[in-house]
mmCIF file with all atom_site columns, C-alpha atoms in Angstrom:
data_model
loop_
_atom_site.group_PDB
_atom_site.id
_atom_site.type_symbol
_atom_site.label_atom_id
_atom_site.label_alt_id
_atom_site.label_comp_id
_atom_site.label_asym_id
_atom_site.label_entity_id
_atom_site.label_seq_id
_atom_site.pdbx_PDB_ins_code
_atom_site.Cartn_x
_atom_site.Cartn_y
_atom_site.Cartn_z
_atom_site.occupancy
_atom_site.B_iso_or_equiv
_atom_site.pdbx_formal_charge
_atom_site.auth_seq_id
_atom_site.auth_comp_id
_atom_site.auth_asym_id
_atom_site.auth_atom_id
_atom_site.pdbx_PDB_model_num
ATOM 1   C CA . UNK A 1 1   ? -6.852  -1.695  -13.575 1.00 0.00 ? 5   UNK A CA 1
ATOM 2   C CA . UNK A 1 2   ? -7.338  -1.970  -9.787  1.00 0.00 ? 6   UNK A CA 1
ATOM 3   C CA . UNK A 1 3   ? -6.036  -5.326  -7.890  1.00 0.00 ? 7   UNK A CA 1
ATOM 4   C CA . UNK A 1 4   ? -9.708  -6.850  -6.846  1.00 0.00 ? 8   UNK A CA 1
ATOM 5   C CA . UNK A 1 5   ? -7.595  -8.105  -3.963  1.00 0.00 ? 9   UNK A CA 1
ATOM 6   C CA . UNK A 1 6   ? -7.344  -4.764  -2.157  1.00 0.00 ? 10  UNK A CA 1
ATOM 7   C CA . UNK A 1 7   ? -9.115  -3.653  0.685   1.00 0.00 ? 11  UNK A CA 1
ATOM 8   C CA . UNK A 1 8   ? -10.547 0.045   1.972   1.00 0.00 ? 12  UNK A CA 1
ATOM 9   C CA . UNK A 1 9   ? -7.325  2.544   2.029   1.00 0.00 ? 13  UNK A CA 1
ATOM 10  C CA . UNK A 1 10  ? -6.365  3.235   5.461   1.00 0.00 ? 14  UNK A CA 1
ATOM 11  C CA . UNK A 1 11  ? -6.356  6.666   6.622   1.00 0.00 ? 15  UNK A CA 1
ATOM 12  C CA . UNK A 1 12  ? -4.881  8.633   9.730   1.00 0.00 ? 16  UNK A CA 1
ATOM 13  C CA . UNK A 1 13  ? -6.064  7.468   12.947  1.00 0.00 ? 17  UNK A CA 1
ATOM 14  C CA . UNK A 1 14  ? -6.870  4.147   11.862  1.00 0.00 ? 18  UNK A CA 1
ATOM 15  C CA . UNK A 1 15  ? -5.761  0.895   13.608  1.00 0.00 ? 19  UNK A CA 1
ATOM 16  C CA . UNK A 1 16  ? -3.838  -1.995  12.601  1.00 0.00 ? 20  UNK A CA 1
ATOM 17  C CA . UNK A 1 17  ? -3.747  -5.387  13.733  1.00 0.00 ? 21  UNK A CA 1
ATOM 18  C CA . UNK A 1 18  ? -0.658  -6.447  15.104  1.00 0.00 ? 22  UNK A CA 1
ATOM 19  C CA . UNK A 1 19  ? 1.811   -8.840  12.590  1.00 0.00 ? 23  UNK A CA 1
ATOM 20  C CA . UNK A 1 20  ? 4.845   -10.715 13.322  1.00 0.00 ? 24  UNK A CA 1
ATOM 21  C CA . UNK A 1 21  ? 6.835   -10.682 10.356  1.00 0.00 ? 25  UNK A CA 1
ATOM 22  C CA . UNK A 1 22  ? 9.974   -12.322 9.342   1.00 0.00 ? 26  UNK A CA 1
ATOM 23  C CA . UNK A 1 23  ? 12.899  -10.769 7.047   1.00 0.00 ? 27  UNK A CA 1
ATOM 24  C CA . UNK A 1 24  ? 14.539  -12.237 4.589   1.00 0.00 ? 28  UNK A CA 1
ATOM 25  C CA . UNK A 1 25  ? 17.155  -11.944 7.016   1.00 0.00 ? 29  UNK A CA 1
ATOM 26  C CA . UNK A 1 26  ? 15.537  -14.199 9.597   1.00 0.00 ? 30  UNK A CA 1
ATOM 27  C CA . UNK A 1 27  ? 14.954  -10.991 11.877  1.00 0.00 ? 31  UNK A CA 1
ATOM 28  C CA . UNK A 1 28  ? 11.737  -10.948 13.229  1.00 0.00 ? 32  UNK A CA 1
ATOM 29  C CA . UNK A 1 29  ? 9.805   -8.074  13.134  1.00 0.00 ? 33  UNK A CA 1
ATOM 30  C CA . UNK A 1 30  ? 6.936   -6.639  14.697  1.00 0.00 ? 34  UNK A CA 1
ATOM 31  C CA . UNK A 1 31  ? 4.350   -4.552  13.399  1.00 0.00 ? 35  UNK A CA 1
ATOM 32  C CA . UNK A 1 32  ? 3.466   -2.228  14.981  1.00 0.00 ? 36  UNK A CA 1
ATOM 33  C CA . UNK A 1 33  ? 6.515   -1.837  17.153  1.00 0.00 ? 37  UNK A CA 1
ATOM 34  C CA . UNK A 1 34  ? 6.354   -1.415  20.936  1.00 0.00 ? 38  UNK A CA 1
ATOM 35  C CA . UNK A 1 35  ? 9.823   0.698   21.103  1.00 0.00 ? 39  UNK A CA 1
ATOM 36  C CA . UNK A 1 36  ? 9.611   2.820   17.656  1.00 0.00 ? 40  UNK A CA 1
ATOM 37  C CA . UNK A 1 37  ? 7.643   4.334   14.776  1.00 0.00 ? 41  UNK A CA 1
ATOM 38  C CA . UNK A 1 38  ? 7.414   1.814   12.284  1.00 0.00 ? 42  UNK A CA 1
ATOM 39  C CA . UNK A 1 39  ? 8.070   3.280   8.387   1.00 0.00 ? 43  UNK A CA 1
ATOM 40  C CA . UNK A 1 40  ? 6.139   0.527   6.228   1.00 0.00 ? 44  UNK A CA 1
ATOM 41  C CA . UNK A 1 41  ? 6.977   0.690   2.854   1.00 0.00 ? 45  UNK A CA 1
ATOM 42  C CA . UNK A 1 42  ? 4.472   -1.754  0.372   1.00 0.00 ? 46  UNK A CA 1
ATOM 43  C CA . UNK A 1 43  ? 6.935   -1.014  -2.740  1.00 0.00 ? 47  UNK A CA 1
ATOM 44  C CA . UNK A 1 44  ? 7.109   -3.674  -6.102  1.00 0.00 ? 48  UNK A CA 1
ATOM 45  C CA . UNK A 1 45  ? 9.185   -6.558  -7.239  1.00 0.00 ? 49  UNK A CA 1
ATOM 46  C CA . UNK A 1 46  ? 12.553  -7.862  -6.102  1.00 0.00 ? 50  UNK A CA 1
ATOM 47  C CA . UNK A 1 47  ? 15.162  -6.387  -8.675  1.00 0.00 ? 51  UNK A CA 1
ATOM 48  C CA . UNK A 1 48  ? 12.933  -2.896  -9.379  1.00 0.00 ? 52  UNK A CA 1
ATOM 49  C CA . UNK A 1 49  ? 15.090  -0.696  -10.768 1.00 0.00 ? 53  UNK A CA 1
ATOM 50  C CA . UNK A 1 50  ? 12.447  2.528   -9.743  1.00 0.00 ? 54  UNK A CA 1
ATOM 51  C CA . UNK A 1 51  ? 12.589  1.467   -6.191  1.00 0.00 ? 55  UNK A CA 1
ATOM 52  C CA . UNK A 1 52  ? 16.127  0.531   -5.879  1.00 0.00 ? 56  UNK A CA 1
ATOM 53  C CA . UNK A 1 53  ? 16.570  4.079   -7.002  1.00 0.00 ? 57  UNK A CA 1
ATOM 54  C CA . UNK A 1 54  ? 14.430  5.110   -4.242  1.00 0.00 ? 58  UNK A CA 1
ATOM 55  C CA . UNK A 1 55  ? 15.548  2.571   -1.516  1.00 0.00 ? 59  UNK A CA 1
ATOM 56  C CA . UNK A 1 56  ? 19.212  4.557   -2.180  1.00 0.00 ? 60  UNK A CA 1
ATOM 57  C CA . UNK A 1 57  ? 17.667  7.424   -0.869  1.00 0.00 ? 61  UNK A CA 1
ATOM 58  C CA . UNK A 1 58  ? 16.697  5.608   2.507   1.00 0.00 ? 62  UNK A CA 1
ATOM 59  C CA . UNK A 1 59  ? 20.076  3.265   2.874   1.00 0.00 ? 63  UNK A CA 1
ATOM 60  C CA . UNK A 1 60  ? 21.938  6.988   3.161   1.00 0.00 ? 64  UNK A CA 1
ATOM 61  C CA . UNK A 1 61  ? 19.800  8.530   5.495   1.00 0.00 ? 65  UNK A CA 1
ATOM 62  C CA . UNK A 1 62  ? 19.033  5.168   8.000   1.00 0.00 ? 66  UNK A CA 1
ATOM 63  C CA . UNK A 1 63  ? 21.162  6.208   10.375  1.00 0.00 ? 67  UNK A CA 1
ATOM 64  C CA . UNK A 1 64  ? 19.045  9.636   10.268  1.00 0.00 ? 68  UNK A CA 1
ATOM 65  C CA . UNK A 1 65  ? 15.578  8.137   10.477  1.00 0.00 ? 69  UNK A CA 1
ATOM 66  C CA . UNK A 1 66  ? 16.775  5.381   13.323  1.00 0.00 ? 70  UNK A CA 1
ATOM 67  C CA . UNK A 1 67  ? 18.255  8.018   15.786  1.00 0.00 ? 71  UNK A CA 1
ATOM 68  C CA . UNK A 1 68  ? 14.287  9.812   15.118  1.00 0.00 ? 72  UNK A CA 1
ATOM 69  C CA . UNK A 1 69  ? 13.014  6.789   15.959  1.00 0.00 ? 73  UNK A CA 1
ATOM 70  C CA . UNK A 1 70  ? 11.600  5.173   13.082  1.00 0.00 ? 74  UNK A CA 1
ATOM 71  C CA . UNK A 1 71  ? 12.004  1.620   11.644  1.00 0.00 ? 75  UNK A CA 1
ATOM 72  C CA . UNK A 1 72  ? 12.511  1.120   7.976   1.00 0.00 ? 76  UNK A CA 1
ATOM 73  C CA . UNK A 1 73  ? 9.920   -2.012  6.884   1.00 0.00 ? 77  UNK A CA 1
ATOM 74  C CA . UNK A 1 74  ? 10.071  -2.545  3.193   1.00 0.00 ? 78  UNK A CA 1
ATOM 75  C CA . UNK A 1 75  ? 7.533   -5.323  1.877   1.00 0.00 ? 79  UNK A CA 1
ATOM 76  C CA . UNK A 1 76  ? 7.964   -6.673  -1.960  1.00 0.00 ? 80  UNK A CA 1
ATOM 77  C CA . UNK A 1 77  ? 5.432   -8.929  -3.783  1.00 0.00 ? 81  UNK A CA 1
ATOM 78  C CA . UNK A 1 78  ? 8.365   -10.872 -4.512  1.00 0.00 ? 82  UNK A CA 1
ATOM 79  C CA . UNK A 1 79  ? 9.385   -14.769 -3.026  1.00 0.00 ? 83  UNK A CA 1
ATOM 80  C CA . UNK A 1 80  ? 11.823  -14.658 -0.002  1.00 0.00 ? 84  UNK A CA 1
ATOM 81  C CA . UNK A 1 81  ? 14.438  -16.659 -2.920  1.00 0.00 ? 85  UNK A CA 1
ATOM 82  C CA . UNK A 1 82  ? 13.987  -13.801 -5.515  1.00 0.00 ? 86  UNK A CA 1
ATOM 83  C CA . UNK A 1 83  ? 14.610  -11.077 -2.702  1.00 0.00 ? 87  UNK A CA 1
ATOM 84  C CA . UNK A 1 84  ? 18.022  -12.548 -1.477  1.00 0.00 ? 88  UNK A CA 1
ATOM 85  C CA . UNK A 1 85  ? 19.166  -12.086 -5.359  1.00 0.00 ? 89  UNK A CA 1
ATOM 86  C CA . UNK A 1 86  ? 18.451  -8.841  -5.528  1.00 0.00 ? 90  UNK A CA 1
ATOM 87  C CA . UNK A 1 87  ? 17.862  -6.833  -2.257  1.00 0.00 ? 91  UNK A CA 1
ATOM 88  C CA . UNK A 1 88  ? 20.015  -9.289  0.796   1.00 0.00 ? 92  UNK A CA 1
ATOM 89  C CA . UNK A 1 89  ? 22.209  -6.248  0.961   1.00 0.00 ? 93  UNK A CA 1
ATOM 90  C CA . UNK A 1 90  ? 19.860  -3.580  2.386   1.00 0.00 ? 94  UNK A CA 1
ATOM 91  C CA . UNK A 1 91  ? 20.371  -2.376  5.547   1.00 0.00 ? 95  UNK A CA 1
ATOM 92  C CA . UNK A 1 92  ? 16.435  -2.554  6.582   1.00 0.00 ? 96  UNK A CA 1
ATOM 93  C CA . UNK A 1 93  ? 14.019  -5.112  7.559   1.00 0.00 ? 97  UNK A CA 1
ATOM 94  C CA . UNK A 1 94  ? 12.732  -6.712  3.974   1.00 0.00 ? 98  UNK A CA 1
ATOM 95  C CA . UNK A 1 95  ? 9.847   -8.441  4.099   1.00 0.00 ? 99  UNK A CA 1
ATOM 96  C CA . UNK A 1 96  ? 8.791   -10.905 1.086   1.00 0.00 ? 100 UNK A CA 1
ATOM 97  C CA . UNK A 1 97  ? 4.953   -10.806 0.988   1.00 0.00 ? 101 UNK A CA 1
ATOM 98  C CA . UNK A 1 98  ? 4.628   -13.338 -2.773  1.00 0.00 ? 102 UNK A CA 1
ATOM 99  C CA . UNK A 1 99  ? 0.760   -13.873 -1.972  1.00 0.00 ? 103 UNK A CA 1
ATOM 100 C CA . UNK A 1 100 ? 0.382   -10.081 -1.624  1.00 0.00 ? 104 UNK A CA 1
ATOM 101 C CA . UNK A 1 101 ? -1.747  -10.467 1.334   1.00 0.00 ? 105 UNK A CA 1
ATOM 102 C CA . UNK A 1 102 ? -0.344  -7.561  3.395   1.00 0.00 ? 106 UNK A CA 1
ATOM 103 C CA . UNK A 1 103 ? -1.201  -5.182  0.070   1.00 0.00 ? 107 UNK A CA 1
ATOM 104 C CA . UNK A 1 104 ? -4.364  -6.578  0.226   1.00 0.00 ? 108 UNK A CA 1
ATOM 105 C CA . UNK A 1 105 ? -4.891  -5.499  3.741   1.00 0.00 ? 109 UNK A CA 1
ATOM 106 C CA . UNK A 1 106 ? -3.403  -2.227  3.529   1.00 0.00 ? 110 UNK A CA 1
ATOM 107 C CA . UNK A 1 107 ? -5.210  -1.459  0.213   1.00 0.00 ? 111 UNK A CA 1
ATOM 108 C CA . UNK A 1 108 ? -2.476  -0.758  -2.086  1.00 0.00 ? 112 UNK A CA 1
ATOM 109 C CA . UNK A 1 109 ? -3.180  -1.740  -5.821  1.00 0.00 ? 113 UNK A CA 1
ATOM 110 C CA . UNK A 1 110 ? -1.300  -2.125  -9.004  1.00 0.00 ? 114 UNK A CA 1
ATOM 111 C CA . UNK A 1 111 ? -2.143  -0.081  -12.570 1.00 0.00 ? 115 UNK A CA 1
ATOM 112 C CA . UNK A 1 112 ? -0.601  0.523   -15.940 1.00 0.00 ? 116 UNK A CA 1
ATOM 113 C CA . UNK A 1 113 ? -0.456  3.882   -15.005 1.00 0.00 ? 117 UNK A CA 1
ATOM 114 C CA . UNK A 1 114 ? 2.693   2.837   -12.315 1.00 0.00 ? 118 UNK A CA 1
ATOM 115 C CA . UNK A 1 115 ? 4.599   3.174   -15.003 1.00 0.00 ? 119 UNK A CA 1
ATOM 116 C CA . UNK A 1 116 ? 2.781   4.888   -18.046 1.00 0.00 ? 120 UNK A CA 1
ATOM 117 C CA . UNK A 1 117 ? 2.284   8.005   -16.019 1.00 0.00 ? 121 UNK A CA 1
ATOM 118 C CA . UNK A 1 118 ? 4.714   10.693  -17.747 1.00 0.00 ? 122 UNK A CA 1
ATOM 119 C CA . UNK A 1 119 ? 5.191   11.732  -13.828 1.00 0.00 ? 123 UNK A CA 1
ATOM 120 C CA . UNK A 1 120 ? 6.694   8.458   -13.653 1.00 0.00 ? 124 UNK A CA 1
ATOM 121 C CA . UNK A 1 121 ? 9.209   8.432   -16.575 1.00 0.00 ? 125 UNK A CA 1
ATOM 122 C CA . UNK A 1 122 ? 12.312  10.511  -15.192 1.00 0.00 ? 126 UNK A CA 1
ATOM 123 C CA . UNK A 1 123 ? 12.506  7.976   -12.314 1.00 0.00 ? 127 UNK A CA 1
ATOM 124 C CA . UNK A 1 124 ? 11.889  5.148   -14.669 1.00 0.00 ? 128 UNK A CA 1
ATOM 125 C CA . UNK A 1 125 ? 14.948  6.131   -17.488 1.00 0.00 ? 129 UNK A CA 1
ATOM 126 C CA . UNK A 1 126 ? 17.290  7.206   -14.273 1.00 0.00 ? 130 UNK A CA 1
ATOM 127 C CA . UNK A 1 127 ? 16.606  3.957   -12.506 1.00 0.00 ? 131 UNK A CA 1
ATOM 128 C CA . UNK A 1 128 ? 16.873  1.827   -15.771 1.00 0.00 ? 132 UNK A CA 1
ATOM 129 C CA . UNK A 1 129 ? 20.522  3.722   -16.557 1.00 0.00 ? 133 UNK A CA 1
ATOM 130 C CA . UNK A 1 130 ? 21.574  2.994   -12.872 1.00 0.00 ? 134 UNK A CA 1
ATOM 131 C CA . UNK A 1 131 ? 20.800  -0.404  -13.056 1.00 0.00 ? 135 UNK A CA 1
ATOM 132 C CA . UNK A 1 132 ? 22.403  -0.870  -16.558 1.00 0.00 ? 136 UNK A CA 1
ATOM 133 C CA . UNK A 1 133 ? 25.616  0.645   -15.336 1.00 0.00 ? 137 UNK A CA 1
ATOM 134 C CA . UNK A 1 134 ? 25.205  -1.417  -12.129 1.00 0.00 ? 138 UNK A CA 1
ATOM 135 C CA . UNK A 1 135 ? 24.854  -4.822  -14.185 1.00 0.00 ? 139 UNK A CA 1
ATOM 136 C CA . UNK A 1 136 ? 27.694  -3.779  -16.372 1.00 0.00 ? 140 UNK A CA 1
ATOM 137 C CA . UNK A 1 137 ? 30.069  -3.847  -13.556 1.00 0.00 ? 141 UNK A CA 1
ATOM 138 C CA . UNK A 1 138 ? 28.770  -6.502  -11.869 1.00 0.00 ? 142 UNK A CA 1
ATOM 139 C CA . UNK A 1 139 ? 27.369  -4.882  -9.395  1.00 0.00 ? 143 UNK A CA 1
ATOM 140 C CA . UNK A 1 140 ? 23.520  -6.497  -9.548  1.00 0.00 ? 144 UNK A CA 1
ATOM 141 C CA . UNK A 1 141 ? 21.983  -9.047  -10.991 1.00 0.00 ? 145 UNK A CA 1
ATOM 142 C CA . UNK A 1 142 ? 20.296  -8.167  -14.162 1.00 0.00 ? 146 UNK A CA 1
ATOM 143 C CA . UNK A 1 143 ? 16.057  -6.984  -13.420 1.00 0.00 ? 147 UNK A CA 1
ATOM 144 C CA . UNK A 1 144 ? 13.592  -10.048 -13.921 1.00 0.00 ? 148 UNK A CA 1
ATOM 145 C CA . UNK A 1 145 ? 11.819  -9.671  -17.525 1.00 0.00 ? 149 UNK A CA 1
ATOM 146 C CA . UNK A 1 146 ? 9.055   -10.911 -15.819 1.00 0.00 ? 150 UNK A CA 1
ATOM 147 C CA . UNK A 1 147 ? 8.760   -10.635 -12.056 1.00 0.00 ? 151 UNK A CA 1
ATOM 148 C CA . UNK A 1 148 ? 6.470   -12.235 -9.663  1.00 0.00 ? 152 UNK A CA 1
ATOM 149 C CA . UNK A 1 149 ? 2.952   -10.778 -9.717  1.00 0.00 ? 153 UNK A CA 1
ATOM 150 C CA . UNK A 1 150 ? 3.979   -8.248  -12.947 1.00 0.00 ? 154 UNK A CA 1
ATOM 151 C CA . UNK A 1 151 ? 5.391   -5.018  -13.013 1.00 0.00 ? 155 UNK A CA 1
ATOM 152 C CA . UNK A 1 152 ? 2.062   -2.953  -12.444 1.00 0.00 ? 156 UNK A CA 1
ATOM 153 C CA . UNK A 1 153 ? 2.421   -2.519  -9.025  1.00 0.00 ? 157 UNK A CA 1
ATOM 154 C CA . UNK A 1 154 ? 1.832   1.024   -6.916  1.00 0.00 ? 158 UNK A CA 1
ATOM 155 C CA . UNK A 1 155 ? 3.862   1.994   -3.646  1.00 0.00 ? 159 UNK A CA 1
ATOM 156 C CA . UNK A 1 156 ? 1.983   2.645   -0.208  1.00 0.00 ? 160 UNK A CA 1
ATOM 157 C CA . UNK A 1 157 ? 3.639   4.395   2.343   1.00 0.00 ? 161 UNK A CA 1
ATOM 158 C CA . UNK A 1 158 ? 2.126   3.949   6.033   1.00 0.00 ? 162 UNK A CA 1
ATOM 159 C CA . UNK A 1 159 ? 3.960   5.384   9.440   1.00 0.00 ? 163 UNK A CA 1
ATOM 160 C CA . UNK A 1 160 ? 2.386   3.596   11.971  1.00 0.00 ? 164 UNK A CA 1
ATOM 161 C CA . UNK A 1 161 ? 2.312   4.112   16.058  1.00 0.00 ? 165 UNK A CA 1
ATOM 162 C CA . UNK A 1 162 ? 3.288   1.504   18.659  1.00 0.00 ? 166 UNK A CA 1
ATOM 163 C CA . UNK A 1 163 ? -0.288  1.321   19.401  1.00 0.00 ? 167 UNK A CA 1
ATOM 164 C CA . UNK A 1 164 ? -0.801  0.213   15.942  1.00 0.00 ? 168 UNK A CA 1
ATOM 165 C CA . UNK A 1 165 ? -2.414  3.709   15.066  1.00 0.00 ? 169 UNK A CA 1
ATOM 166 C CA . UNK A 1 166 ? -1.954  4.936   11.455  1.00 0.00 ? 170 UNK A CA 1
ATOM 167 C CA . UNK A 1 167 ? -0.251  8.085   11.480  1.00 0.00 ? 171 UNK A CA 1
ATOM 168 C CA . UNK A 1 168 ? 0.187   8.908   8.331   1.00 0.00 ? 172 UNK A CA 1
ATOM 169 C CA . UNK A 1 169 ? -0.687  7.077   4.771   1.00 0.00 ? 173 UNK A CA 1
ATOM 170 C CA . UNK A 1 170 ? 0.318   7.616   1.358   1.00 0.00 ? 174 UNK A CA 1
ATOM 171 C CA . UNK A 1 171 ? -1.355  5.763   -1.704  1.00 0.00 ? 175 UNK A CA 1
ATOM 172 C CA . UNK A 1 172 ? 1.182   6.397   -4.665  1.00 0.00 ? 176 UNK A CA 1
ATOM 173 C CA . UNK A 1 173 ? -0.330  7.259   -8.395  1.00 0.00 ? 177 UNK A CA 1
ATOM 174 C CA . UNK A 1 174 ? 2.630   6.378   -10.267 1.00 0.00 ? 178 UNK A CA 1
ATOM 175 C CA . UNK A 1 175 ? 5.937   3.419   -9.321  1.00 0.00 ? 179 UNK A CA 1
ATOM 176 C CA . UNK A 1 176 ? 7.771   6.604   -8.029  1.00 0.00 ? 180 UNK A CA 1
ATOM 177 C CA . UNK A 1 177 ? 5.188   8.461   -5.976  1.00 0.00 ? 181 UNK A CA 1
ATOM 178 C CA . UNK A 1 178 ? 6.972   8.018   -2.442  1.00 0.00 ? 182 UNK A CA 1
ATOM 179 C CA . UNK A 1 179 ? 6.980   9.550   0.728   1.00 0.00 ? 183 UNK A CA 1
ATOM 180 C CA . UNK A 1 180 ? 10.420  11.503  0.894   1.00 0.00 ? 184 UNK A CA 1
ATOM 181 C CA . UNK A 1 181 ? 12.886  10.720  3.706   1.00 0.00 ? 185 UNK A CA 1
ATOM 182 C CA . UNK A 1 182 ? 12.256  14.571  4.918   1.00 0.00 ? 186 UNK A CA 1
ATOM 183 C CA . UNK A 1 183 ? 8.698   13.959  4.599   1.00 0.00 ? 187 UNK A CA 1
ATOM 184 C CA . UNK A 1 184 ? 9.240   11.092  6.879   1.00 0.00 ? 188 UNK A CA 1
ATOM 185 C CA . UNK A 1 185 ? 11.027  12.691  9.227   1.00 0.00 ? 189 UNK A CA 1
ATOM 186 C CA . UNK A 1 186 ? 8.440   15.766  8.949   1.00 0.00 ? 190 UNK A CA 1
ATOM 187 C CA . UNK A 1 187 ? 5.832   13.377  9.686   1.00 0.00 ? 191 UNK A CA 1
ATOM 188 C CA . UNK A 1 188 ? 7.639   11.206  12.778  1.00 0.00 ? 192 UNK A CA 1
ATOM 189 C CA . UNK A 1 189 ? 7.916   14.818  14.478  1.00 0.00 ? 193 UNK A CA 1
ATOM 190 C CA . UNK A 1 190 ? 6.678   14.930  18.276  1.00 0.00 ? 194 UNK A CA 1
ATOM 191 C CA . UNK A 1 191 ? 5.226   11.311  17.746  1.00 0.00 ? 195 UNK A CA 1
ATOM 192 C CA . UNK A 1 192 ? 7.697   9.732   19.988  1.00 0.00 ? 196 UNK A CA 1
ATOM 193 C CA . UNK A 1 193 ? 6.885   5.930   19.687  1.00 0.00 ? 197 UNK A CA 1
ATOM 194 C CA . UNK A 1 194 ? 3.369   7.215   19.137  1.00 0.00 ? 198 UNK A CA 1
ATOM 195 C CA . UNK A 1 195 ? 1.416   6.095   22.667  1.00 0.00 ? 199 UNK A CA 1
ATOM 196 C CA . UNK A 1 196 ? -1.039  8.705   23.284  1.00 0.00 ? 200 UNK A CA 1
ATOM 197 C CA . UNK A 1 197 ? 0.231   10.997  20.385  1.00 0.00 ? 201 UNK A CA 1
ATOM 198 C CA . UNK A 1 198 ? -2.600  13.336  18.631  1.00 0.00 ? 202 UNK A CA 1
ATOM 199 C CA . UNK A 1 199 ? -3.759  11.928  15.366  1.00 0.00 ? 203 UNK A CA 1
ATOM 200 C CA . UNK A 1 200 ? -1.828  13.818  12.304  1.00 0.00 ? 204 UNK A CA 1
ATOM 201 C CA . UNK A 1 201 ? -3.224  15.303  9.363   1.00 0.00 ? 205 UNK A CA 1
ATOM 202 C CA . UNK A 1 202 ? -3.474  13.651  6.244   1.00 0.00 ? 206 UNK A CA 1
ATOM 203 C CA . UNK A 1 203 ? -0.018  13.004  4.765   1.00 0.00 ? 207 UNK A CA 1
ATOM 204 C CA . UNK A 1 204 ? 1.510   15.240  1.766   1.00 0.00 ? 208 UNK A CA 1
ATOM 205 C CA . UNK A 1 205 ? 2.212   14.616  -1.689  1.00 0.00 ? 209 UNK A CA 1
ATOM 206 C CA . UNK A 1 206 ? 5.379   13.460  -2.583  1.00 0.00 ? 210 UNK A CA 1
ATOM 207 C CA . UNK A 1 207 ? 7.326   14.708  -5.686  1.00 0.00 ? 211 UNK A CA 1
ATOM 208 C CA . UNK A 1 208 ? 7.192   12.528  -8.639  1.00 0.00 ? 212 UNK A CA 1
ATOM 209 C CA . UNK A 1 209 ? 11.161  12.634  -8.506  1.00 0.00 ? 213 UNK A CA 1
ATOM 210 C CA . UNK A 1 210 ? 13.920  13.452  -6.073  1.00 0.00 ? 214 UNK A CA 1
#
């Protein structure tokens, strides 16, 4: 079931128009960025255990990704009120996006098959048994039963130039379809902050785990 809401994908050598966003920190942040690559991540609700398993992946490695030059983004469908519950400890820019408009833009939909894909299940019972341990010792708040906008939704992945060039895009099939942080870095390679780079190829698959 597609979101109607969705525009045209985006693909490599496309441009964006330029947002001012604000974090749920109060950091404003602009995309694209003059200074850096900008890593936008269009992932689900506030409290997802699939891409909290994910988003561990990234917290380890910022340091990595920030000395290549690349700025973690990571937009939820999810109220600014919801977010500080669950994700106010992340060490990257989270932006809440409730109305969905910057999915709509970058053409990233929602489906059943997010999480009925068999692809998806591994990531789905490891982030579920995370999460339960996590709640157990207090650690997180307990997942919403029934989060803002469903539980349908389907990552997008876009590395985008200071000139607001598309670099690289990556429509996932399934909740856990992700760029890895090596395919990041892969991708950020000889881009600089992307002014006058050569267009890249078409981005690769990601596993369905890590």
């Amino acid at each position: 079931m597609a979101d109607p809401t969705s525009a045209r994908r985006l693909e490599p050598g496309d441009a964006i128009s330029p947002h001012q966003l604000v974090a749920i920190s109060g950091e404003e942040v602009s995309v694209p960025d003059p200074e850096q690559l900008v890593h936008l991540e269009l992932r689900r609700f506030a409290g997802c255990p699939i891409c909290n398993l994910h988003l561990r992946s990234v917290v380890m490695r910022n340091d990595e990704l920030a000395a290549a030059g690349i700025k973690e983004v990571v937009v939820f469908h999810s109220t600014d009120e919801e977010l500080r519950k669950y994700q106010a400890e992340l060490p990257v820019a989270v932006i809440a996006d409730p109305d969905k408009k910057l999915y709509a833009e970058f053409g990233v939909e929602k489906s059943p098959r997010s999480v009925l894909n068999p692809r998806a299940w591994p990531a789905v019972f490891r982030g579920l048994g995370r999460h339960v341990g996590a709640v157990s010792k207090g650690e997180e708040h307990l997942t919403p039963l029934k989060p803002k906008n469903g539980s349908f939704g389907l990552p997008g992945d876009f590395l985008i130039a200071s000139d607001g060039r598309v670099i690289a895009s990556k429509y996932g099939a399934h909740a856990y379809d992700q760029w890895t942080v090596d395919e990041v870095l892969e991708l950020a390679k000889g881009q600089g902050t992307g002014k006058g780079a050569s267009q890249a190829g078409a981005a690769p698959s990601a596993p369905s785990s890590t």
